[in-house]
Every structure is written in structure tokens, then in C-alpha cells.
Short mmCIF file of C-alpha atoms and ligand atoms in Angstrom, two decimals:
data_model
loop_
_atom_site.label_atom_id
_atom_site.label_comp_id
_atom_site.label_asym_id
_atom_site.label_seq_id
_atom_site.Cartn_x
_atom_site.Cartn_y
_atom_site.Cartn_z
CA UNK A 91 43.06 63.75 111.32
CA UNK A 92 46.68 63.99 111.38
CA UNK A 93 48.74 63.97 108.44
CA UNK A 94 51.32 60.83 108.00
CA UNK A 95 54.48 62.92 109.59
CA UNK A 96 58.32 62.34 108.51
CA UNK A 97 61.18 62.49 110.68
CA UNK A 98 63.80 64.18 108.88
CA UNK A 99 67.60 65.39 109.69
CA UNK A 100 68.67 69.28 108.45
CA UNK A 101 72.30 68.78 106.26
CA UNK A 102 74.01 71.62 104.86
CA UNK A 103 72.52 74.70 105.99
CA UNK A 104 73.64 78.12 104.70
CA UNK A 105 72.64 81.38 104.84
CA UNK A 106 71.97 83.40 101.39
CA UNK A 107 71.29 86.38 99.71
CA UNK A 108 69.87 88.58 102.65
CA UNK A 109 68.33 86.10 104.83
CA UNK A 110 67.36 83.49 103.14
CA UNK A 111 68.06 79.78 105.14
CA UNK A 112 69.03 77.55 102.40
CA UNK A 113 69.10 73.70 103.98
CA UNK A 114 68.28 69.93 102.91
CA UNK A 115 66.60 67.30 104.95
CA UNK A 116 67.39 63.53 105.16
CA UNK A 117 65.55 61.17 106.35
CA UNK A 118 66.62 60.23 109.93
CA UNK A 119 67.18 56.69 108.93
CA UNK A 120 68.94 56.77 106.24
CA UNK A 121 65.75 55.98 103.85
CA UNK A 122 64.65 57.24 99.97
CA UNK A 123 61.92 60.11 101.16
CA UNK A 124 58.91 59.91 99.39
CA UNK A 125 59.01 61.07 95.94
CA UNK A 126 57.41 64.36 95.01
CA UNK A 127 56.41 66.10 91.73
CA UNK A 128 57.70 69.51 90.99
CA UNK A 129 55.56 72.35 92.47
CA UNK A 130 55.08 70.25 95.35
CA UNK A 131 55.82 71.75 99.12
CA UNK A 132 56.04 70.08 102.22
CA UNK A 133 54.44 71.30 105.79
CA UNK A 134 57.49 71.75 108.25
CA UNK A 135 56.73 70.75 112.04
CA UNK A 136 58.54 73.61 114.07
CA UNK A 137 58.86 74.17 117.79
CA UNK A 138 56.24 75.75 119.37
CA UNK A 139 53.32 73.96 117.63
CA UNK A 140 54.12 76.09 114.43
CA UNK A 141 53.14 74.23 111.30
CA UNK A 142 54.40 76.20 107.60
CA UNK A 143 54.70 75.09 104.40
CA UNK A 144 57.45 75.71 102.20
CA UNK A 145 57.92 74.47 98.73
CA UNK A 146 60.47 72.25 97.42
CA UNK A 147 63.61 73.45 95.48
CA UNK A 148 65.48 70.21 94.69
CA UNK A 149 65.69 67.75 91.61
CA UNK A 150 62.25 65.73 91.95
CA UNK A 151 64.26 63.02 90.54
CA UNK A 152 66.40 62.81 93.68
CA UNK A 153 64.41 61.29 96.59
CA UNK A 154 67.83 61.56 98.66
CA UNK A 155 66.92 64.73 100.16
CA UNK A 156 64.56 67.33 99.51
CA UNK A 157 65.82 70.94 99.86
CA UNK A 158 64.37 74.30 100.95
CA UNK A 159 65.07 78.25 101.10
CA UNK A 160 63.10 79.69 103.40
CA UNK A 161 63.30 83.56 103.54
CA UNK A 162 63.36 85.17 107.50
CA UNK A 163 60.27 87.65 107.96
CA UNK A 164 59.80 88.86 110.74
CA UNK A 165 56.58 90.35 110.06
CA UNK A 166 55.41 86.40 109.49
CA UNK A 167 53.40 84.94 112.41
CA UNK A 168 56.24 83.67 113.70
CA UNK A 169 57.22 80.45 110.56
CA UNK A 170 60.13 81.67 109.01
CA UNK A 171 61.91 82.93 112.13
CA UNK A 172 61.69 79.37 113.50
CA UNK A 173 63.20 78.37 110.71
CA UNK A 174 66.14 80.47 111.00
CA UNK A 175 66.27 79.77 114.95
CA UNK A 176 66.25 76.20 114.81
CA UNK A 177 67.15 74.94 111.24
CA UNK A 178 70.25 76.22 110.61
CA UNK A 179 72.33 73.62 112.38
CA UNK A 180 73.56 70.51 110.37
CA UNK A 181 71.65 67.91 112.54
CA UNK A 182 68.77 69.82 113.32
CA UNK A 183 65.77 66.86 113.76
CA UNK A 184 62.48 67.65 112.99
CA UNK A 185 59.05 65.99 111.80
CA UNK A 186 57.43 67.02 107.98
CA UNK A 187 54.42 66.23 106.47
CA UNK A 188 54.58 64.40 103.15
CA UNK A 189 55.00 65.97 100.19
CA UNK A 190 51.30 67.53 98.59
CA UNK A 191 51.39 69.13 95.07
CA UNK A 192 48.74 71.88 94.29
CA UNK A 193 51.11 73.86 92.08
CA UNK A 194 51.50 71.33 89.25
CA UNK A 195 53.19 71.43 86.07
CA UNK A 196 51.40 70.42 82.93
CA UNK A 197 54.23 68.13 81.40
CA UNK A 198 53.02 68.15 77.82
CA UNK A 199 53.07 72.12 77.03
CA UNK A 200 54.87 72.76 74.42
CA UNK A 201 56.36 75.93 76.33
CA UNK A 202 56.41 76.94 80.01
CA UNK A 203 57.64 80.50 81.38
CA UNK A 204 58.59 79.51 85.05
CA UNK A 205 58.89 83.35 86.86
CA UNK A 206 60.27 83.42 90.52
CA UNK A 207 59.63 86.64 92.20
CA UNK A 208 61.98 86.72 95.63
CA UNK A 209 61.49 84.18 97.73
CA UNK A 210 59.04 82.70 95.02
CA UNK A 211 61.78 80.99 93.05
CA UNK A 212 62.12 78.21 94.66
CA UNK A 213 58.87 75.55 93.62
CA UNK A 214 60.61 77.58 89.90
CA UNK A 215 63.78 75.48 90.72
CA UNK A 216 62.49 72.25 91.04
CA UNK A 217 60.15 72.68 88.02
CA UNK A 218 63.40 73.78 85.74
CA UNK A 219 64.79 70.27 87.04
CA UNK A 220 61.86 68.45 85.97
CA UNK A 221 61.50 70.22 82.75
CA UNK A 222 64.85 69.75 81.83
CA UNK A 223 64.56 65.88 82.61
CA UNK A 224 61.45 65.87 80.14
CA UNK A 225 63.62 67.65 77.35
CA UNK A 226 60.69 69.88 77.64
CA UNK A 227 61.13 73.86 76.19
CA UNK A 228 61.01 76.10 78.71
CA UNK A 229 62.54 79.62 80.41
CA UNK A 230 63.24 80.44 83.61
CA UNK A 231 62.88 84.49 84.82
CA UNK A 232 64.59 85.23 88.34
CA UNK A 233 63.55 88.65 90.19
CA UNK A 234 64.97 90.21 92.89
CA UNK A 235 65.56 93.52 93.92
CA UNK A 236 69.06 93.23 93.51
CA UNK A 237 72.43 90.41 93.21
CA UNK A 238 73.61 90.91 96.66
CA UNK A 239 69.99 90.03 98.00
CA UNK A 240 69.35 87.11 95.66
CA UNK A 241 69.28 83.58 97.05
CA UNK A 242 70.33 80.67 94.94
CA UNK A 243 72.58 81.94 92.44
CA UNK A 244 75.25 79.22 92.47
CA UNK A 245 72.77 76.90 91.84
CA UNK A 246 71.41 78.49 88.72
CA UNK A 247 74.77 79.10 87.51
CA UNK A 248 75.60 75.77 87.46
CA UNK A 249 72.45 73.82 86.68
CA UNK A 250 73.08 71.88 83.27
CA UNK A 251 69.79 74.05 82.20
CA UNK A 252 71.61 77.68 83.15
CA UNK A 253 71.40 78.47 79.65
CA UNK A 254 67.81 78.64 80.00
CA UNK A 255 67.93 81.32 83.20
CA UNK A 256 67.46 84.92 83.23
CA UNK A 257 68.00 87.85 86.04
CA UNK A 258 66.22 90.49 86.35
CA UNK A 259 67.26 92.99 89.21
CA UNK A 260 65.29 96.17 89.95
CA UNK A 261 68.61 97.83 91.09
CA UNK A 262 70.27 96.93 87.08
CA UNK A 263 68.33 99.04 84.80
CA UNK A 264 65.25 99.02 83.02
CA UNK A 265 67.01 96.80 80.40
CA UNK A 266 67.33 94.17 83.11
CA UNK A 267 63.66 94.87 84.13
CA UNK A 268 61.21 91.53 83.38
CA UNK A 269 58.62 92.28 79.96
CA UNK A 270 56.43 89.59 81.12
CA UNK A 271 53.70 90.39 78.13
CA UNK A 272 56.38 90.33 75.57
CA UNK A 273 58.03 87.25 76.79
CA UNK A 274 54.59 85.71 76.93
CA UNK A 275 53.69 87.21 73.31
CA UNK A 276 56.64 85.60 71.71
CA UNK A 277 56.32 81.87 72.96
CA UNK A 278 55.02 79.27 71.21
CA UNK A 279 51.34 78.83 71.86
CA UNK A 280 49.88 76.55 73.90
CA UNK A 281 52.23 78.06 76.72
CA UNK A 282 51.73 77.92 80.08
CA UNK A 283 53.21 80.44 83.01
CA UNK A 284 53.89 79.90 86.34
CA UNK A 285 54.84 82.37 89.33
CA UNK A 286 55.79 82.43 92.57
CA UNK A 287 56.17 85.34 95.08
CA UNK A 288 54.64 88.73 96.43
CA UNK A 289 51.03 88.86 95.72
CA UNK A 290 50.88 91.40 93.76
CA UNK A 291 53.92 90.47 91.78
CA UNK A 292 51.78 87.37 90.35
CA UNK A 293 48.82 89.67 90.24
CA UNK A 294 50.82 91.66 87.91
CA UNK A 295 52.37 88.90 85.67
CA UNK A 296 49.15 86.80 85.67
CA UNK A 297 47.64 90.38 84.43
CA UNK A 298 50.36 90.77 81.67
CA UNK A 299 49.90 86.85 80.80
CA UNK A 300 46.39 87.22 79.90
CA UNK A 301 47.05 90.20 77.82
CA UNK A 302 49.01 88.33 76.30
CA UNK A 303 45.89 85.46 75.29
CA UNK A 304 46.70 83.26 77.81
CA UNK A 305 44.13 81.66 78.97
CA UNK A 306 43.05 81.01 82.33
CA UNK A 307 43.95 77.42 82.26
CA UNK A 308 47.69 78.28 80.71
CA UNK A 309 47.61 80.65 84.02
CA UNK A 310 49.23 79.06 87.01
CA UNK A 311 50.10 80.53 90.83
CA UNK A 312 51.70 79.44 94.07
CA UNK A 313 49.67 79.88 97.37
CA UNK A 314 51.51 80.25 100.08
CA UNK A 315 48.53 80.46 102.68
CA UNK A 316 44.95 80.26 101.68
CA UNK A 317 43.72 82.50 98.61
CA UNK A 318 41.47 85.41 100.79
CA UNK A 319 38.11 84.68 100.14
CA UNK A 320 35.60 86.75 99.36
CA UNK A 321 32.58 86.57 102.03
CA UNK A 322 29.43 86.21 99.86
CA UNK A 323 26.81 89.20 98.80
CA UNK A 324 25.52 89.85 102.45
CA UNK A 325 28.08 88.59 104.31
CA UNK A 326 28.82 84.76 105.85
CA UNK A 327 25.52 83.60 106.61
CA UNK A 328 25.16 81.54 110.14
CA UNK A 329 24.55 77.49 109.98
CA UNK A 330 23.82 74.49 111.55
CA UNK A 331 26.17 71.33 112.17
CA UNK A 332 25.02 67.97 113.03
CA UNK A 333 28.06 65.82 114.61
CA UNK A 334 26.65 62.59 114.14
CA UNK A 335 28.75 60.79 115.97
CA UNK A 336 28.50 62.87 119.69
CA UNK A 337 24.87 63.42 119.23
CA UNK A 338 24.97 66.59 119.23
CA UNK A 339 23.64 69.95 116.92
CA UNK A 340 25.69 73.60 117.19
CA UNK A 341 24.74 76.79 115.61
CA UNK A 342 27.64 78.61 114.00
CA UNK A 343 26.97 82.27 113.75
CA UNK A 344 27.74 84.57 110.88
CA UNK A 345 31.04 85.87 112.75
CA UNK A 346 31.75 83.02 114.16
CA UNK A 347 34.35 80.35 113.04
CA UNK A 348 33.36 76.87 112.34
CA UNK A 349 36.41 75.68 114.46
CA UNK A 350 35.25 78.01 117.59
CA UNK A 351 31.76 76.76 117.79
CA UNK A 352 33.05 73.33 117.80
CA UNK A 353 35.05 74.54 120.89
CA UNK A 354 32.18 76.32 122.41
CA UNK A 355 30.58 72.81 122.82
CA UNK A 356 33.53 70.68 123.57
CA UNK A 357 34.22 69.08 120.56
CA UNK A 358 38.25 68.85 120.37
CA UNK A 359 39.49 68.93 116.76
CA UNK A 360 43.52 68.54 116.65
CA UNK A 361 44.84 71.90 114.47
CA UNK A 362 47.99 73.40 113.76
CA UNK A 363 48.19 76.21 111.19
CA UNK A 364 44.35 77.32 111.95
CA UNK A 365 45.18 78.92 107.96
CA UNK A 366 43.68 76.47 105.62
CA UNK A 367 47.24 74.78 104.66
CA UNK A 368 48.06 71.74 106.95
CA UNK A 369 45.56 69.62 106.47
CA UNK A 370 45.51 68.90 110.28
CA UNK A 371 41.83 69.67 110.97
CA UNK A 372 40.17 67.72 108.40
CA UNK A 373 37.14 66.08 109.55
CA UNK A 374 34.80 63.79 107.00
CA UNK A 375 31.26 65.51 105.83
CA UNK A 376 28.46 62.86 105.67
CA UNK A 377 26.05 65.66 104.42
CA UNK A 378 25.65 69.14 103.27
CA UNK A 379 28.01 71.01 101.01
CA UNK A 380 31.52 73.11 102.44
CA UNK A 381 32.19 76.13 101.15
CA UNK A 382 36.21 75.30 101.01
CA UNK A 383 38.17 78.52 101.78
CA UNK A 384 41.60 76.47 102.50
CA UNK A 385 44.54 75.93 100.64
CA UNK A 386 45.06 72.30 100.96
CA UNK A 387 42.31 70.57 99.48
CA UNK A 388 42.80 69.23 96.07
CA UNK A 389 40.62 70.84 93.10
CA UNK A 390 39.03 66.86 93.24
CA UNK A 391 38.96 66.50 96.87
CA UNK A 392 37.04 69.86 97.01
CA UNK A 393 34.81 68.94 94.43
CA UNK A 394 34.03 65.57 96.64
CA UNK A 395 32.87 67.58 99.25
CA UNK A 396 33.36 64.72 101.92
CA UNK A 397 35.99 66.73 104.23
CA UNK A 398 36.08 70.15 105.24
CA UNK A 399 39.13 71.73 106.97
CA UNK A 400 37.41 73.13 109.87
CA UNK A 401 39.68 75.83 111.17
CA UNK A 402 39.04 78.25 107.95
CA UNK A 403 35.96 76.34 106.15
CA UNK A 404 32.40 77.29 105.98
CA UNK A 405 28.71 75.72 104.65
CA UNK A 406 27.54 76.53 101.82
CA UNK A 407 24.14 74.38 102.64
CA UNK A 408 21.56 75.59 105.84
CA UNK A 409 22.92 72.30 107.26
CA UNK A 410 26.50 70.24 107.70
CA UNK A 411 26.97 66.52 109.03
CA UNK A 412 29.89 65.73 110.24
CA UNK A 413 31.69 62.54 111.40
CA UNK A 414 32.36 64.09 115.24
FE1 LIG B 513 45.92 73.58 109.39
FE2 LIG B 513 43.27 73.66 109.65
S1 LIG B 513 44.73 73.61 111.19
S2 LIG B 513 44.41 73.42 107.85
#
């Protein structure tokens, strides 16, 4: 299964901070893009087969353009320096996947602490935008290591919300340093927190957040590739698949991938990442239950159980049927 793809036009590119690739996409006909809710990130189709997603940073409200930072690592597999190779020329063409939310807001709290870490502030942008539509309360913390690094300062300068921002550089002090538990410990309850960036920067505010009674629900994190998973007491166990419609049965061993014993039998199953967060290998489950170790799956189209993303995915049954 292949994702619905977009055919989209870079505009405006620009380089900020220290290398972060700051650009908007149009669609390549001049049409609305679908609309998207904040949180929500899009898969980006990049020469060489590469397949990433980034989140979006725009206004939700403006279905124009959606825009992106994407921050050049070159100790990535290879994502964000196609990005920066081939997407930072105005006219740049290039095909997206449609826009897929599993960082949502919850619209009705009555507060929400939005904290970007890095790279990580940019789903933080586009949920300011949509909070500040709703008249919702809310506060916005930035971190970087320092000002001259720091990506998107213009824009939080002159957002109508700005007054609602606040910087926190390591390189400025303790003063300037972020107090997640006491920022958390002072809002109204019923709060909710969101953050984006290193892993163990959210480990460490999601830490300080339930010190501070939040609870797990009020608790919210981006994943930028699928959340490691722990292998089971004993290890992955092997399993059997049925692929009703070829006829045939394979054995996956306990080190094996799901997606390579497939292969070993000549099943062809299109995929792109091979990390859990395309969607591109999605094939339908007419029996058995998945143990789901992507990052694309909603928590409802997990709890279905009728598709499994096979490049990452295990069983959690002896047995899997599936619609090959
Ligand atoms: Fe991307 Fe499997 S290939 S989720």
C-alpha cells in the first residue's frame, strides 16, 4: 500500500540558525493542500528512495502552504542532508505524503505548556498558531543552546502570540535556564505539556512534568522515528504467517524481520523508510494479533489490529494471516 502522494513546489527557502533549512511547499498546481491539525507532520519523498518525516510549522489555518525547518545531521541516515541538497532552491519539485497527526493537541485544556527543544520547536509553532486561534491559554518555552544557533526567531518575534514565548539558551545563564517542574507546578490544573526534541530532553521534561502531578494523559511527546521497543521477557519469539492470498506459509525466526522472511520467499512488499513511519508497507491482517512497534499507526488503528507495517512489526499470536 502506497500512501496518496502530493506533488508540491519548495518557495522561500532560507537557511537559519546553524543549519537549519527553513522552506514552504505549494502545491504544484496552484491548489488549497489538504488541511492539517497542529502536531501533524508530513512524510517528504526525497531522491534516492529516502522517505522522512518532518513536522509542520505553519498556521493550520492556512492550507496555502505548509512550511518546514528541517535541521542538517549528518549523523542521520542520510534525510536531512537531502533536504539541504535538494530543497533549498525556490522551485525545488517534489512528492509528500498527506498530512497524519499522532502528536495532537487536546483543544479544551484549560492550559498547555508547548516546550521546543532544538530542532523540536517546530510541530510547537504550529500548535501556538492553533492555540492562539482557539483563544486558548497557553505558553510557549524555546531551547537552544544558544541565539546565534536558534532557528525561527523572526517568526516568534513577530507572531501576534509573541507575548506568550520564552527563550531559554544554555549559553545565557542559569536565570535563562528552563524550570520545567515549576512552570508545570504553577499552571492551572488540568494542564497538558507537550515537547519536542532530543530524547532525553523530553525524557527529562516529561520526568519533571509528572513530578509535577501531571498525569500520564496531560503528558504528550513527538516521535520522530519509532519509540525503541522493548523485545519481550525472553527475547522476540519466532512465528508463523499465512499469506492467504499466494498460498503460501513462512516461518519468521526470532532474529529475523518480518519484512526479510517475506523476501526470503518472494513476496514483494513496496517500502520506503523500513523505520515504522511511512506507512508504505502496510499490508491488511485477516487473523492473528501484531505486536505494532511502528510509529505510524494510529492509537485506534493499532487497537484494530487489521494492518501491520511489515518492515518493523511483529506477532504477538503463534500465527498471522495476511492479505499477500
Ligand atoms: Fe515505512 Fe514500513 S517502510 S513504515
Amino acid at each position: 500500500m502506497i500512501p496518496e502522494l502530493l506533488d508540491v513546489i519548495v518557495r522561500q527557502p532560507s537557511l537559519q540558525g546553524q543549519g537549519v533549512a527553513v522552506f514552504t511547499l505549494e502545491d504544484a498546481q496552484g491548489r488549497a493542500l489538504p488541511a492539517f491539525s497542529a502536531g501533524a507532520h508530513v512524510d517528504l519523498h526525497l531522491p534516492g528512495g529516502l522517505v522522512r518525516p518532518y513536522s509542520l510549522c505553519s498556521d493550520p489555518a492556512d492550507t496555502r502552504r505548509y512550511r518546514l525547518g528541517v535541521l542538517k545531521d549528518p549523523a542521520s541516515r542520510g534525510g536531512s542532508v537531502a533536504v539541504h541538497q535538494h530543497l533549498l532552491v525556490d522551485g525545488a519539485r517534489l512528492a509528500i505524503g498527506a498530512p497524519r497527526n499522532l502528536f495532537a493537541l487536546v483543544e479544551d485544556a484549560p492550559h498547555s505548556v508547548l516546550v521546543g527543544g532544538g530542532i523540536g520547536i517546530t510541530p510547537m509553532l504550529a500548535m501556538a498558531w492553533r492555540l492562539h486561534a482557539l483563544g486558548a491559554s497557553f505558553e510557549l518555552h524555546y531551547c537552544a543552546r544558544s541565539r546565534a544557533q536558534a532557528a525561527f526567531l523572526q517568526d516568534l518575534a513577530s507572531a501576534p502570540w509573541a507575548a506568550r514565548v520564552q527563550l531559554h539558551f544554555d549559553d545565557e545563564g542559569a536565570a535563562a535556564a528552563l524550570q520545567p517542574r515549576a512552570v508545570l507546578a504553577g499552571a492551572p490544573a488540568g494542564r497538558h505539556v507537550y515537547v519536542c526534541g532530543p530524547s532525553g530532553f523530553m525524557d527529562w521534561v516529561l520526568a519533571e512534568a509528572a513530578a509535577a502531578g501531571l498525569s500520564e494523559a496531560q503528558r504528550h511527546r513527538e516521535y520522530f522515528g519509532a519509540p525503541a521497543t522493548a523485545a519481550p521477557a525472553g527475547g522476540d519469539q519466532a512465528f508463523e504467517i499465512e499469506l492467504r492470498r499466494s498460498g503460501k506459509t513462512v516461518q519468521v525466526g526470532a532474529t529475523q524481520s518480518l519484512l526479510a522472511a517475506l523476501r526470503g520467499v518472494g513476496i514483494h512488499v513496496s517500502v520506503s523508510c523500513e523505520q515504522g513511519v511511512c506507512g508504505t508497507c502496510a499490508c491488511t491482517v485477516l487473523a492473528g494479533e501484531p505486536e505494532h512497534r511502528d510509529a505510524y499507526l494510529t492509537d485506534e488503528e493499532r487497537a484494530a489490529n487489521d494492518q501491520i507495517l511489515v518492515c518493523c512489526s511483529r506477532a504477538r499470536s503463534p500465527r498471522l494471516v495476511l492479505d499477500l
